[in-house]
Amino acid sequence: TGSTDEELLKYIASETGGVYKKANVAEDLLEIYNYIKKSVKGDTTLWEQNGTLNPNENVTYYINIPSTMKYFEVTMFGSQDLNIYLFYPNGTVVKLNASSPTGTNDNDIEFVNTTQYKLYKVNNPIAGKWKILITAGSIGGEYKTTVTGKSNILIDSNHYIYQYGDS
């Protein structure tokens, strides 16, 4: 228990070539989840932002997605009173549809809403400036939003390998 377990976990990570990460608060779990996801899938963090919204406030962010992206994911961890909306580069909102297998009206965009996080996964995205809108209801709260993705371009500068396409 306590620091004894932590020391053991650090030792195991050190001996096995792993990484020890501690979650002091629930929001730290998103960072750990994203670290694992990126490691397994080979994703890159494109952007991340922490913030707090007061009741009935909103905030808007923009993320430029290049034509070389195979997919990108927008993950928001935070208060259940917060909502996140994604807009195409042309300014129209991605329409959510609970009866659709993807959770949206677009077969290339998945939406997942859990008690811990909300996630959009955009496959074969349109290149351009995507808008992320986070809104608060009557309570507000803290959030952490991360955008990760994978490009169709693989560059390995150590071996001078440049590859375009699926890796």
mmCIF file of N, CA, C and O in Angstrom, residues 46-92:
data_model
loop_
_atom_site.group_PDB
_atom_site.id
_atom_site.type_symbol
_atom_site.label_atom_id
_atom_site.label_comp_id
_atom_site.label_asym_id
_atom_site.label_seq_id
_atom_site.Cartn_x
_atom_site.Cartn_y
_atom_site.Cartn_z
ATOM 1 N N LEU A 46 -1.216 16.188 -31.543
ATOM 2 C CA LEU A 46 -1.254 17.370 -32.397
ATOM 3 C C LEU A 46 -1.516 18.641 -31.600
ATOM 4 O O LEU A 46 -1.076 19.719 -31.974
ATOM 5 N N TRP A 47 -2.260 18.489 -30.489
ATOM 6 C CA TRP A 47 -2.666 19.665 -29.717
ATOM 7 C C TRP A 47 -3.298 19.198 -28.412
ATOM 8 O O TRP A 47 -3.907 18.134 -28.369
ATOM 9 N N GLU A 48 -3.136 19.983 -27.341
ATOM 10 C CA GLU A 48 -3.846 19.699 -26.098
ATOM 11 C C GLU A 48 -4.065 20.993 -25.329
ATOM 12 O O GLU A 48 -3.296 21.941 -25.463
ATOM 13 N N GLN A 49 -5.146 20.999 -24.544
ATOM 14 C CA GLN A 49 -5.518 22.207 -23.822
ATOM 15 C C GLN A 49 -6.286 21.835 -22.555
ATOM 16 O O GLN A 49 -7.193 21.008 -22.600
ATOM 17 N N ASN A 50 -5.925 22.465 -21.446
ATOM 18 C CA ASN A 50 -6.662 22.361 -20.190
ATOM 19 C C ASN A 50 -7.429 23.656 -19.993
ATOM 20 O O ASN A 50 -6.984 24.714 -20.437
ATOM 21 N N GLY A 51 -8.550 23.568 -19.298
ATOM 22 C CA GLY A 51 -9.283 24.786 -19.022
ATOM 23 C C GLY A 51 -10.412 24.571 -18.033
ATOM 24 O O GLY A 51 -10.679 23.448 -17.606
ATOM 25 N N THR A 52 -11.056 25.662 -17.691
ATOM 26 C CA THR A 52 -12.216 25.643 -16.805
ATOM 27 C C THR A 52 -13.281 26.543 -17.409
ATOM 28 O O THR A 52 -12.979 27.658 -17.848
ATOM 29 N N LEU A 53 -14.499 26.044 -17.450
ATOM 30 C CA LEU A 53 -15.622 26.850 -17.924
ATOM 31 C C LEU A 53 -16.571 27.109 -16.772
ATOM 32 O O LEU A 53 -16.909 26.204 -16.007
ATOM 33 N N ASN A 54 -17.002 28.344 -16.643
ATOM 34 C CA ASN A 54 -18.038 28.712 -15.687
ATOM 35 C C ASN A 54 -19.392 28.300 -16.264
ATOM 36 O O ASN A 54 -19.503 28.013 -17.463
ATOM 37 N N PRO A 55 -20.434 28.303 -15.458
ATOM 38 C CA PRO A 55 -21.758 27.940 -15.968
ATOM 39 C C PRO A 55 -22.136 28.750 -17.207
ATOM 40 O O PRO A 55 -21.908 29.962 -17.269
ATOM 41 N N ASN A 56 -22.659 28.044 -18.203
ATOM 42 C CA ASN A 56 -23.168 28.620 -19.457
ATOM 43 C C ASN A 56 -22.110 29.309 -20.309
ATOM 44 O O ASN A 56 -22.451 30.071 -21.212
ATOM 45 N N GLU A 57 -20.840 29.062 -20.057
ATOM 46 C CA GLU A 57 -19.770 29.596 -20.908
ATOM 47 C C GLU A 57 -19.442 28.589 -22.001
ATOM 48 O O GLU A 57 -19.817 27.427 -21.933
ATOM 49 N N ASN A 58 -18.693 29.075 -22.995
ATOM 50 C CA ASN A 58 -18.169 28.172 -24.012
ATOM 51 C C ASN A 58 -16.822 28.686 -24.478
ATOM 52 O O ASN A 58 -16.452 29.833 -24.237
ATOM 53 N N VAL A 59 -16.080 27.802 -25.123
ATOM 54 C CA VAL A 59 -14.773 28.152 -25.663
ATOM 55 C C VAL A 59 -14.609 27.435 -27.002
ATOM 56 O O VAL A 59 -15.122 26.328 -27.192
ATOM 57 N N THR A 60 -13.922 28.098 -27.926
ATOM 58 C CA THR A 60 -13.723 27.559 -29.267
ATOM 59 C C THR A 60 -12.231 27.439 -29.551
ATOM 60 O O THR A 60 -11.454 28.350 -29.234
ATOM 61 N N TYR A 61 -11.844 26.320 -30.143
ATOM 62 C CA TYR A 61 -10.468 26.083 -30.577
ATOM 63 C C TYR A 61 -10.500 25.642 -32.033
ATOM 64 O O TYR A 61 -11.504 25.105 -32.511
ATOM 65 N N TYR A 62 -9.375 25.847 -32.716
ATOM 66 C CA TYR A 62 -9.244 25.408 -34.099
ATOM 67 C C TYR A 62 -7.993 24.557 -34.232
ATOM 68 O O TYR A 62 -6.964 24.853 -33.617
ATOM 69 N N ILE A 63 -8.089 23.506 -35.010
ATOM 70 C CA ILE A 63 -6.947 22.634 -35.260
ATOM 71 C C ILE A 63 -6.833 22.422 -36.770
ATOM 72 O O ILE A 63 -7.816 22.082 -37.426
ATOM 73 N N ASN A 64 -5.657 22.706 -37.305
ATOM 74 C CA ASN A 64 -5.411 22.499 -38.724
ATOM 75 C C ASN A 64 -5.039 21.043 -38.969
ATOM 76 O O ASN A 64 -4.089 20.533 -38.377
ATOM 77 N N ILE A 65 -5.790 20.393 -39.826
ATOM 78 C CA ILE A 65 -5.545 18.995 -40.171
ATOM 79 C C ILE A 65 -5.022 18.959 -41.606
ATOM 80 O O ILE A 65 -5.728 19.351 -42.536
ATOM 81 N N PRO A 66 -3.784 18.479 -41.800
ATOM 82 C CA PRO A 66 -3.222 18.421 -43.151
ATOM 83 C C PRO A 66 -3.819 17.261 -43.960
ATOM 84 O O PRO A 66 -4.408 16.333 -43.393
ATOM 85 N N SER A 67 -3.639 17.301 -45.258
ATOM 86 C CA SER A 67 -4.178 16.261 -46.146
ATOM 87 C C SER A 67 -3.504 14.913 -45.935
ATOM 88 O O SER A 67 -4.007 13.900 -46.400
ATOM 89 N N THR A 68 -2.391 14.886 -45.224
ATOM 90 C CA THR A 68 -1.664 13.637 -45.009
ATOM 91 C C THR A 68 -2.175 12.824 -43.826
ATOM 92 O O THR A 68 -1.680 11.729 -43.572
ATOM 93 N N MET A 69 -3.181 13.333 -43.101
ATOM 94 C CA MET A 69 -3.671 12.620 -41.920
ATOM 95 C C MET A 69 -4.554 11.437 -42.320
ATOM 96 O O MET A 69 -5.507 11.592 -43.087
ATOM 97 N N LYS A 70 -4.235 10.281 -41.761
ATOM 98 C CA LYS A 70 -5.049 9.072 -41.948
ATOM 99 C C LYS A 70 -6.301 9.166 -41.077
ATOM 100 O O LYS A 70 -7.385 8.803 -41.488
ATOM 101 N N TYR A 71 -6.123 9.630 -39.840
ATOM 102 C CA TYR A 71 -7.228 9.865 -38.922
ATOM 103 C C TYR A 71 -6.754 10.802 -37.826
ATOM 104 O O TYR A 71 -5.558 11.010 -37.633
ATOM 105 N N PHE A 72 -7.710 11.370 -37.105
ATOM 106 C CA PHE A 72 -7.380 12.093 -35.880
ATOM 107 C C PHE A 72 -8.492 11.861 -34.868
ATOM 108 O O PHE A 72 -9.614 11.497 -35.227
ATOM 109 N N GLU A 73 -8.149 12.023 -33.587
ATOM 110 C CA GLU A 73 -9.097 11.840 -32.503
ATOM 111 C C GLU A 73 -9.088 13.059 -31.596
ATOM 112 O O GLU A 73 -8.028 13.589 -31.283
ATOM 113 N N VAL A 74 -10.268 13.487 -31.202
ATOM 114 C CA VAL A 74 -10.437 14.578 -30.247
ATOM 115 C C VAL A 74 -11.037 13.960 -28.986
ATOM 116 O O VAL A 74 -12.134 13.402 -29.037
ATOM 117 N N THR A 75 -10.304 14.034 -27.891
ATOM 118 C CA THR A 75 -10.754 13.459 -26.627
ATOM 119 C C THR A 75 -10.887 14.568 -25.597
ATOM 120 O O THR A 75 -9.977 15.376 -25.432
ATOM 121 N N MET A 76 -12.032 14.598 -24.915
ATOM 122 C CA MET A 76 -12.223 15.551 -23.825
ATOM 123 C C MET A 76 -12.550 14.772 -22.557
ATOM 124 O O MET A 76 -13.477 13.973 -22.523
ATOM 125 N N PHE A 77 -11.777 15.029 -21.529
ATOM 126 C CA PHE A 77 -11.993 14.443 -20.221
ATOM 127 C C PHE A 77 -12.395 15.573 -19.296
ATOM 128 O O PHE A 77 -11.754 16.624 -19.299
ATOM 129 N N GLY A 78 -13.466 15.393 -18.544
ATOM 130 C CA GLY A 78 -13.849 16.454 -17.617
ATOM 131 C C GLY A 78 -15.257 16.290 -17.107
ATOM 132 O O GLY A 78 -15.853 15.212 -17.179
ATOM 133 N N SER A 79 -15.781 17.379 -16.624
ATOM 134 C CA SER A 79 -17.103 17.430 -16.011
ATOM 135 C C SER A 79 -18.175 16.922 -16.970
ATOM 136 O O SER A 79 -18.153 17.215 -18.163
ATOM 137 N N GLN A 80 -19.144 16.174 -16.433
ATOM 138 C CA GLN A 80 -20.274 15.709 -17.234
ATOM 139 C C GLN A 80 -21.176 16.862 -17.670
ATOM 140 O O GLN A 80 -21.995 16.698 -18.562
ATOM 141 N N ASP A 81 -21.010 18.023 -17.065
ATOM 142 C CA ASP A 81 -21.802 19.192 -17.442
ATOM 143 C C ASP A 81 -21.265 19.844 -18.719
ATOM 144 O O ASP A 81 -21.885 20.735 -19.267
ATOM 145 N N LEU A 82 -20.117 19.385 -19.196
ATOM 146 C CA LEU A 82 -19.504 19.957 -20.396
ATOM 147 C C LEU A 82 -19.841 19.109 -21.619
ATOM 148 O O LEU A 82 -19.933 17.885 -21.530
ATOM 149 N N ASN A 83 -19.997 19.763 -22.738
ATOM 150 C CA ASN A 83 -20.209 19.083 -24.019
ATOM 151 C C ASN A 83 -19.171 19.554 -25.008
ATOM 152 O O ASN A 83 -18.655 20.674 -24.897
ATOM 153 N N ILE A 84 -18.881 18.700 -25.971
ATOM 154 C CA ILE A 84 -17.913 19.042 -27.008
ATOM 155 C C ILE A 84 -18.551 18.806 -28.367
ATOM 156 O O ILE A 84 -19.256 17.806 -28.560
ATOM 157 N N TYR A 85 -18.342 19.747 -29.266
ATOM 158 C CA TYR A 85 -18.883 19.658 -30.616
ATOM 159 C C TYR A 85 -17.743 19.852 -31.605
ATOM 160 O O TYR A 85 -16.841 20.673 -31.385
ATOM 161 N N LEU A 86 -17.802 19.115 -32.694
ATOM 162 C CA LEU A 86 -16.779 19.185 -33.729
ATOM 163 C C LEU A 86 -17.417 19.713 -35.002
ATOM 164 O O LEU A 86 -18.524 19.308 -35.368
ATOM 165 N N PHE A 87 -16.699 20.618 -35.673
ATOM 166 C CA PHE A 87 -17.195 21.229 -36.902
ATOM 167 C C PHE A 87 -16.226 20.923 -38.046
ATOM 168 O O PHE A 87 -15.012 21.011 -37.875
ATOM 169 N N TYR A 88 -16.790 20.600 -39.205
ATOM 170 C CA TYR A 88 -15.993 20.393 -40.418
ATOM 171 C C TYR A 88 -15.303 21.706 -40.807
ATOM 172 O O TYR A 88 -15.738 22.791 -40.387
ATOM 173 N N PRO A 89 -14.287 21.625 -41.667
ATOM 174 C CA PRO A 89 -13.638 22.862 -42.132
ATOM 175 C C PRO A 89 -14.593 23.844 -42.811
ATOM 176 O O PRO A 89 -14.339 25.050 -42.813
ATOM 177 N N ASN A 90 -15.709 23.353 -43.374
ATOM 178 C CA ASN A 90 -16.665 24.271 -44.014
ATOM 179 C C ASN A 90 -17.586 24.958 -43.009
ATOM 180 O O ASN A 90 -18.450 25.741 -43.383
ATOM 181 N N GLY A 91 -17.429 24.646 -41.710
ATOM 182 C CA GLY A 91 -18.182 25.324 -40.666
ATOM 183 C C GLY A 91 -19.435 24.605 -40.186
ATOM 184 O O GLY A 91 -20.057 25.046 -39.216
ATOM 185 N N THR A 92 -19.823 23.504 -40.834
ATOM 186 C CA THR A 92 -21.013 22.785 -40.374
ATOM 187 C C THR A 92 -20.645 21.821 -39.252
ATOM 188 O O THR A 92 -19.565 21.237 -39.238
#
